[in-house]
Structures are given as C-alpha cells and as structure tokens.
C-alpha cells in the first residue's frame, strides 16, 4: 500500500536537493526555449519561405534546412547527447554539467520548434500574403507584419508543445551530469529504492507540465482574434 | 492611364500548357470605372493581377503612370504598388489586428509616423462609413463591413488606381449595392481610377463607365456605358424592404 504521508515526509526531507534539481531543469529548459525562439523561429520561417511556391522558393536551401531538421530529429536523443560531446566541449569548454547539457538540448529544441513554426505559417491563408504584396510590402514586412501576426496563436501553441518536449528531454541529462528533476528521481528514487520520493518528483513534473500547457493555451487563446 | 500591351501568360498544367491570357491589349481611361467581365476561368483575374504585377506576364508591357511595371526592379515596383490599391473577394484582412490596425498596416510598412498614421486611418474609416468600428476585430464585422475596411486599407496611401478582384461576389445584393456606392463615391470625389473584375452583369451595369469582355484568355468585346447617378450620400441606404419593393418589383400588400 502506497504511503502518502511517507511521500510528503521524503519530499520535505529532500527539499533542498529537489529545489536544486528543479533549478537545473529550469535552466536547461529555459536555455532551450530561448534557443527555440531566437534560432528555431527564424529557421522555421526559412523552412516555410524556401518551400515550393513560397516567397523565397529555393530548392537547394529547402533541402539543406529540411535535411538538418530531419537529421537532428531522427537521432535517438541520448545518442545525440553523446555524439555532440566534442561540439559541446568546443562551445562551452566542458562536456559535463547543466550548461553543457543545454547544448544538445538546445540543438534539438531549434529543430523541434522550427517544424512547429513552419506548420503554423503554412496555415496562414495565401490571400493575406497577396494582400501584403499588393501594398508593396517587402519580404521582411510580409513576415513580420502579416505572417507572424496571423500565425501568432499557432506559434505560441507550438512553443508550448515544444517546451513540454524539452522538459521531457531534459530528464535524461543525468548522463552528462546535467542534473535536473529527472536525474534526481532516477538516482534518489529509483536507484536507492525510495519509491515514494520518485512518486513525489513525478507528481511535481505533472504539475509543471500542466502549468506550462495551461499558460500556453491561455496566451494563445488571448492572442487569437480570428 | 493604365494600359496592358500585348500581355500573355501561360501556366504548365500537368502535361500541357494552359494559356490563361493570350496577347491582350487593354486601356483604362484615367478617372473612370472600368469593368472586366467574363465567365469563370476566362483569365480576368489574371489580367487584373497583371496591373500591379502580382502576376508577371510572360510577354507584353504593363504601363501605369507612364512606367512599364514589368521592367521595374523590385524596390521600385514596391514603391509603385503603394499608389495602386487592391481589394479582394475574400477581403484578406488581418484577423488578429483591429479595424484601425488593418488600415494602418500599409502606412506602417511605409514608415509613416504614428500621429500621421492615426489621422489618415481615421480619415479613411470615415470615408467608408465605419469610423465607430475602429477598435473592433474583423471577426465581429459583417461581410460588407469587412470589405469596407479592406477598401479603407487600400485607400490609406491615397492611390490613383484601385484594383477590385470580384469585390462583391461573396456579398448579398443589398450589401453589393452598398459597396458599389462606396466605389462610385471614391471615383467621384477622389478621382481614383477603378478597375473591377466581376462575373456579375449587374455590377457592370450599376457602376462602370466602360467594360471589357474576356473569354478564354482573349479580349472579345468592349463597350462604353452610361452611368447611373447613384446616391451621393453613401451612409444613407434604402432599407431591405425598400430594396425589395424597388428592385424586385414587389408590391406592398
């Protein structure tokens, strides 16, 4: 019989370690979200623009960008982390630790969100782009003043879905000393047979994901005036 | 003056080639409302879209304001397009921006200051009879109101030419008359040259000074028309009942 009071007790006993783990998760996911916005958004936009029949149709670039996104996404994530160790070492000086763990996580984040962005942009009616062109809008103007405006609720929902994936991916970062709640749950809860502690962390994760989804859906709905 | 000179356009369709427009020459007199009418798939929309080079002809010239738009570099073409407004059957408004936000977009693209933008937006919305809808979103408007917003947006740069691609084809007859009145008003008071593509005979009959007939990618006929005066005050429309009594020839019982 599962003991809830024992779970709470364990939770309180390990609260400083848990807080630390949560902080590490936030750092890794935060860096990933930032990478997704700063690099995934432009990459997704380029995926859209270079596609057939779009504003900057370009077969070469389309193949290259799609290739990158597909290759990154087809890696089993754990293998990508290991595979990228030399790159990580080159970028941040070390392959171990939370910041180092954020490098492969960031790369995956960019690829995941870029696809979401591309899909959202494809949903904007073609006529909107045409109206923009008829006003003499430049390509940058069309992207910023028309495409992003009309696709914004989809862009936010995509980022929400992506963020939840990032949280999930971040849980395996223990392999390169990245820490985080997932790593904590495995080391303390699973490997030391403290099942109650593991359950507490899982509940914590569920609450976190619920909150992210709730916030994302709220913002998206608020932005959607269609 | 707007003139298309020997323009042609063809598309690859599967195995064969579809000739959408075949060597059409067409002149629109300045200050007139010019209709382009024809059955579906005749190439009339393609012809209209050539007038601001949304559709680049394979051959021929597009002369607007003394310049051949087909030869302009992209930057100059974008500038030229500012003096050519365009409206569409499906309005193509930004649904995530308010009415005034929509009218403001072309001005923002041109880098016009906030204060001047605000004035111009107010002026345009007033012109189309929607000054009180400025803060609403397009989703809250009727079809006719949406088209008016699109017209206000097209007027923001004070164009000398307004291209209308089936502007009333998704509107009911009463609303159609309303939009046609707005167009006539624009032509009369602002001196804007208007080109209307439509498949509705009534639209041509109601507002056009001249009409070109397009069939299977070719210009097959052209007429001059006598224009009905129309209402000068566009905010005063007859009620739906009055329209039924007048237009459909129904009798009061």
mmCIF file of N, CA and C in Angstrom, chain A residues 157-222:
data_model
loop_
_atom_site.group_PDB
_atom_site.id
_atom_site.type_symbol
_atom_site.label_atom_id
_atom_site.label_comp_id
_atom_site.label_asym_id
_atom_site.label_seq_id
_atom_site.Cartn_x
_atom_site.Cartn_y
_atom_site.Cartn_z
ATOM 1 N N UNK A 157 1.158 28.138 -29.335
ATOM 2 C CA UNK A 157 0.786 26.751 -29.028
ATOM 3 C C UNK A 157 1.927 25.799 -29.375
ATOM 4 N N UNK A 158 2.586 26.067 -30.499
ATOM 5 C CA UNK A 158 3.726 25.252 -30.919
ATOM 6 C C UNK A 158 4.845 25.322 -29.900
ATOM 7 N N UNK A 159 5.083 26.527 -29.384
ATOM 8 C CA UNK A 159 6.141 26.691 -28.386
ATOM 9 C C UNK A 159 5.771 25.963 -27.096
ATOM 10 N N UNK A 160 4.491 25.947 -26.778
ATOM 11 C CA UNK A 160 4.025 25.234 -25.578
ATOM 12 C C UNK A 160 4.284 23.737 -25.713
ATOM 13 N N UNK A 161 3.843 23.176 -26.823
ATOM 14 C CA UNK A 161 4.068 21.750 -27.082
ATOM 15 C C UNK A 161 5.563 21.437 -27.051
ATOM 16 N N UNK A 162 6.347 22.310 -27.710
ATOM 17 C CA UNK A 162 7.797 22.105 -27.757
ATOM 18 C C UNK A 162 8.396 22.144 -26.351
ATOM 19 N N UNK A 163 7.981 23.130 -25.555
ATOM 20 C CA UNK A 163 8.532 23.279 -24.205
ATOM 21 C C UNK A 163 8.311 22.010 -23.381
ATOM 22 N N UNK A 164 7.135 21.425 -23.536
ATOM 23 C CA UNK A 164 6.849 20.192 -22.793
ATOM 24 C C UNK A 164 7.771 19.071 -23.270
ATOM 25 N N UNK A 165 8.044 19.042 -24.577
ATOM 26 C CA UNK A 165 9.031 18.059 -25.069
ATOM 27 C C UNK A 165 10.407 18.336 -24.473
ATOM 28 N N UNK A 166 10.765 19.614 -24.371
ATOM 29 C CA UNK A 166 12.094 19.956 -23.818
ATOM 30 C C UNK A 166 12.201 19.464 -22.380
ATOM 31 N N UNK A 167 11.115 19.630 -21.611
ATOM 32 C CA UNK A 167 11.125 19.180 -20.215
ATOM 33 C C UNK A 167 11.382 17.676 -20.187
ATOM 34 N N UNK A 168 10.675 16.978 -21.077
ATOM 35 C CA UNK A 168 10.836 15.535 -21.138
ATOM 36 C C UNK A 168 12.264 15.138 -21.528
ATOM 37 N N UNK A 169 12.795 15.805 -22.557
ATOM 38 C CA UNK A 169 14.171 15.516 -22.982
ATOM 39 C C UNK A 169 15.178 15.803 -21.869
ATOM 40 N N UNK A 170 14.918 16.869 -21.094
ATOM 41 C CA UNK A 170 15.893 17.288 -20.078
ATOM 42 C C UNK A 170 16.061 16.241 -18.975
ATOM 43 N N UNK A 171 15.084 15.313 -18.873
ATOM 44 C CA UNK A 171 15.157 14.338 -17.782
ATOM 45 C C UNK A 171 16.273 13.310 -17.951
ATOM 46 N N UNK A 172 16.793 13.168 -19.180
ATOM 47 C CA UNK A 172 17.852 12.165 -19.360
ATOM 48 C C UNK A 172 19.241 12.779 -19.257
ATOM 49 N N UNK A 173 19.299 14.052 -18.888
ATOM 50 C CA UNK A 173 20.571 14.753 -18.933
ATOM 51 C C UNK A 173 21.558 14.326 -17.848
ATOM 52 N N UNK A 174 21.095 13.436 -16.952
ATOM 53 C CA UNK A 174 21.994 12.911 -15.947
ATOM 54 C C UNK A 174 23.235 12.263 -16.544
ATOM 55 N N UNK A 175 23.105 11.722 -17.756
ATOM 56 C CA UNK A 175 24.243 11.007 -18.373
ATOM 57 C C UNK A 175 25.453 11.905 -18.586
ATOM 58 N N UNK A 176 25.235 13.209 -18.742
ATOM 59 C CA UNK A 176 26.394 14.099 -18.873
ATOM 60 C C UNK A 176 26.448 15.079 -17.691
ATOM 61 N N UNK A 177 25.897 14.608 -16.557
ATOM 62 C CA UNK A 177 25.967 15.423 -15.353
ATOM 63 C C UNK A 177 25.146 16.683 -15.426
ATOM 64 N N UNK A 178 24.075 16.626 -16.185
ATOM 65 C CA UNK A 178 23.245 17.820 -16.348
ATOM 66 C C UNK A 178 22.300 18.051 -15.188
ATOM 67 N N UNK A 179 22.065 16.992 -14.407
ATOM 68 C CA UNK A 179 21.156 17.124 -13.271
ATOM 69 C C UNK A 179 19.717 17.278 -13.705
ATOM 70 N N UNK A 180 18.956 18.013 -12.887
ATOM 71 C CA UNK A 180 17.539 18.194 -13.187
ATOM 72 C C UNK A 180 16.682 17.206 -12.428
ATOM 73 N N UNK A 181 15.377 17.425 -12.435
ATOM 74 C CA UNK A 181 14.473 16.589 -11.638
ATOM 75 C C UNK A 181 14.451 15.142 -12.098
ATOM 76 N N UNK A 182 14.589 14.934 -13.404
ATOM 77 C CA UNK A 182 14.562 13.565 -13.913
ATOM 78 C C UNK A 182 15.728 12.768 -13.356
ATOM 79 N N UNK A 183 16.880 13.381 -13.406
ATOM 80 C CA UNK A 183 18.093 12.751 -12.889
ATOM 81 C C UNK A 183 17.944 12.471 -11.397
ATOM 82 N N UNK A 184 17.396 13.424 -10.662
ATOM 83 C CA UNK A 184 17.186 13.272 -9.223
ATOM 84 C C UNK A 184 16.273 12.077 -8.931
ATOM 85 N N UNK A 185 15.175 12.011 -9.703
ATOM 86 C CA UNK A 185 14.205 10.936 -9.480
ATOM 87 C C UNK A 185 14.841 9.575 -9.719
ATOM 88 N N UNK A 186 15.699 9.487 -10.715
ATOM 89 C CA UNK A 186 16.336 8.206 -11.007
ATOM 90 C C UNK A 186 17.361 7.838 -9.943
ATOM 91 N N UNK A 187 18.208 8.807 -9.598
ATOM 92 C CA UNK A 187 19.282 8.483 -8.651
ATOM 93 C C UNK A 187 18.777 8.240 -7.236
ATOM 94 N N UNK A 188 17.942 9.160 -6.766
ATOM 95 C CA UNK A 188 17.465 9.008 -5.380
ATOM 96 C C UNK A 188 16.263 8.084 -5.288
ATOM 97 N N UNK A 189 15.327 8.255 -6.224
ATOM 98 C CA UNK A 189 14.080 7.495 -6.118
ATOM 99 C C UNK A 189 14.219 6.076 -6.607
ATOM 100 N N UNK A 190 14.740 5.906 -7.830
ATOM 101 C CA UNK A 190 14.782 4.576 -8.429
ATOM 102 C C UNK A 190 15.965 3.766 -7.916
ATOM 103 N N UNK A 191 17.175 4.321 -8.058
ATOM 104 C CA UNK A 191 18.361 3.529 -7.735
ATOM 105 C C UNK A 191 18.511 3.280 -6.241
ATOM 106 N N UNK A 192 17.931 4.164 -5.394
ATOM 107 C CA UNK A 192 18.035 3.930 -3.950
ATOM 108 C C UNK A 192 16.729 3.371 -3.389
ATOM 109 N N UNK A 193 15.855 2.937 -4.313
ATOM 110 C CA UNK A 193 14.599 2.287 -3.935
ATOM 111 C C UNK A 193 13.691 3.136 -3.067
ATOM 112 N N UNK A 194 13.787 4.445 -3.194
ATOM 113 C CA UNK A 194 12.873 5.296 -2.433
ATOM 114 C C UNK A 194 11.700 5.663 -3.343
ATOM 115 N N UNK A 195 10.833 4.660 -3.525
ATOM 116 C CA UNK A 195 9.733 4.799 -4.480
ATOM 117 C C UNK A 195 8.864 6.029 -4.197
ATOM 118 N N UNK A 196 8.643 6.322 -2.917
ATOM 119 C CA UNK A 196 7.804 7.458 -2.551
ATOM 120 C C UNK A 196 8.406 8.761 -3.061
ATOM 121 N N UNK A 197 9.724 8.839 -2.988
ATOM 122 C CA UNK A 197 10.416 10.046 -3.438
ATOM 123 C C UNK A 197 10.264 10.199 -4.950
ATOM 124 N N UNK A 198 10.387 9.077 -5.654
ATOM 125 C CA UNK A 198 10.226 9.085 -7.101
ATOM 126 C C UNK A 198 8.807 9.549 -7.468
ATOM 127 N N UNK A 199 7.825 9.040 -6.740
ATOM 128 C CA UNK A 199 6.436 9.422 -6.995
ATOM 129 C C UNK A 199 6.254 10.924 -6.765
ATOM 130 N N UNK A 200 6.863 11.438 -5.727
ATOM 131 C CA UNK A 200 6.747 12.865 -5.415
ATOM 132 C C UNK A 200 7.277 13.701 -6.583
ATOM 133 N N UNK A 201 8.417 13.261 -7.133
ATOM 134 C CA UNK A 201 9.020 14.011 -8.237
ATOM 135 C C UNK A 201 8.134 13.926 -9.487
ATOM 136 N N UNK A 202 7.570 12.730 -9.704
ATOM 137 C CA UNK A 202 6.693 12.574 -10.877
ATOM 138 C C UNK A 202 5.485 13.503 -10.757
ATOM 139 N N UNK A 203 4.918 13.574 -9.552
ATOM 140 C CA UNK A 203 3.778 14.485 -9.337
ATOM 141 C C UNK A 203 4.201 15.936 -9.607
ATOM 142 N N UNK A 204 5.392 16.251 -9.163
ATOM 143 C CA UNK A 204 5.932 17.600 -9.392
ATOM 144 C C UNK A 204 6.011 17.895 -10.895
ATOM 145 N N UNK A 205 6.484 16.892 -11.650
ATOM 146 C CA UNK A 205 6.612 17.044 -13.105
ATOM 147 C C UNK A 205 5.246 17.224 -13.755
ATOM 148 N N UNK A 206 4.278 16.442 -13.280
ATOM 149 C CA UNK A 206 2.927 16.536 -13.850
ATOM 150 C C UNK A 206 2.379 17.950 -13.643
ATOM 151 N N UNK A 207 2.572 18.466 -12.414
ATOM 152 C CA UNK A 207 2.094 19.816 -12.118
ATOM 153 C C UNK A 207 2.779 20.835 -13.037
ATOM 154 N N UNK A 208 4.090 20.664 -13.220
ATOM 155 C CA UNK A 208 4.858 21.595 -14.052
ATOM 156 C C UNK A 208 4.335 21.600 -15.493
ATOM 157 N N UNK A 209 4.135 20.403 -16.054
ATOM 158 C CA UNK A 209 3.647 20.304 -17.431
ATOM 159 C C UNK A 209 2.240 20.904 -17.550
ATOM 160 N N UNK A 210 1.398 20.612 -16.560
ATOM 161 C CA UNK A 210 0.039 21.185 -16.567
ATOM 162 C C UNK A 210 0.100 22.706 -16.599
ATOM 163 N N UNK A 211 0.987 23.257 -15.777
ATOM 164 C CA UNK A 211 1.096 24.715 -15.705
ATOM 165 C C UNK A 211 1.542 25.307 -17.035
ATOM 166 N N UNK A 212 2.558 24.667 -17.644
ATOM 167 C CA UNK A 212 3.057 25.158 -18.931
ATOM 168 C C UNK A 212 1.947 25.121 -19.984
ATOM 169 N N UNK A 213 1.230 23.988 -20.032
ATOM 170 C CA UNK A 213 0.165 23.855 -21.019
ATOM 171 C C UNK A 213 -0.954 24.868 -20.767
ATOM 172 N N UNK A 214 -1.303 25.037 -19.509
ATOM 173 C CA UNK A 214 -2.362 25.975 -19.158
ATOM 174 C C UNK A 214 -1.983 27.399 -19.588
ATOM 175 N N UNK A 215 -0.768 27.788 -19.249
ATOM 176 C CA UNK A 215 -0.319 29.142 -19.600
ATOM 177 C C UNK A 215 -0.287 29.319 -21.114
ATOM 178 N N UNK A 216 0.262 28.314 -21.808
ATOM 179 C CA UNK A 216 0.361 28.393 -23.265
ATOM 180 C C UNK A 216 -1.004 28.505 -23.924
ATOM 181 N N UNK A 217 -1.935 27.675 -23.472
ATOM 182 C CA UNK A 217 -3.280 27.707 -24.057
ATOM 183 C C UNK A 217 -3.955 29.049 -23.796
ATOM 184 N N UNK A 218 -3.779 29.561 -22.573
ATOM 185 C CA UNK A 218 -4.382 30.853 -22.218
ATOM 186 C C UNK A 218 -3.863 31.966 -23.118
ATOM 187 N N UNK A 219 -2.541 32.039 -23.231
ATOM 188 C CA UNK A 219 -1.930 33.106 -24.029
ATOM 189 C C UNK A 219 -2.363 32.977 -25.485
ATOM 190 N N UNK A 220 -2.339 31.752 -25.984
ATOM 191 C CA UNK A 220 -2.714 31.515 -27.372
ATOM 192 C C UNK A 220 -4.155 31.956 -27.631
ATOM 193 N N UNK A 221 -5.050 31.606 -26.717
ATOM 194 C CA UNK A 221 -6.451 31.975 -26.898
ATOM 195 C C UNK A 221 -6.624 33.488 -26.826
ATOM 196 N N UNK A 222 -5.875 34.089 -25.954
ATOM 197 C CA UNK A 222 -5.964 35.551 -25.796
ATOM 198 C C UNK A 222 -5.459 36.267 -27.055
#
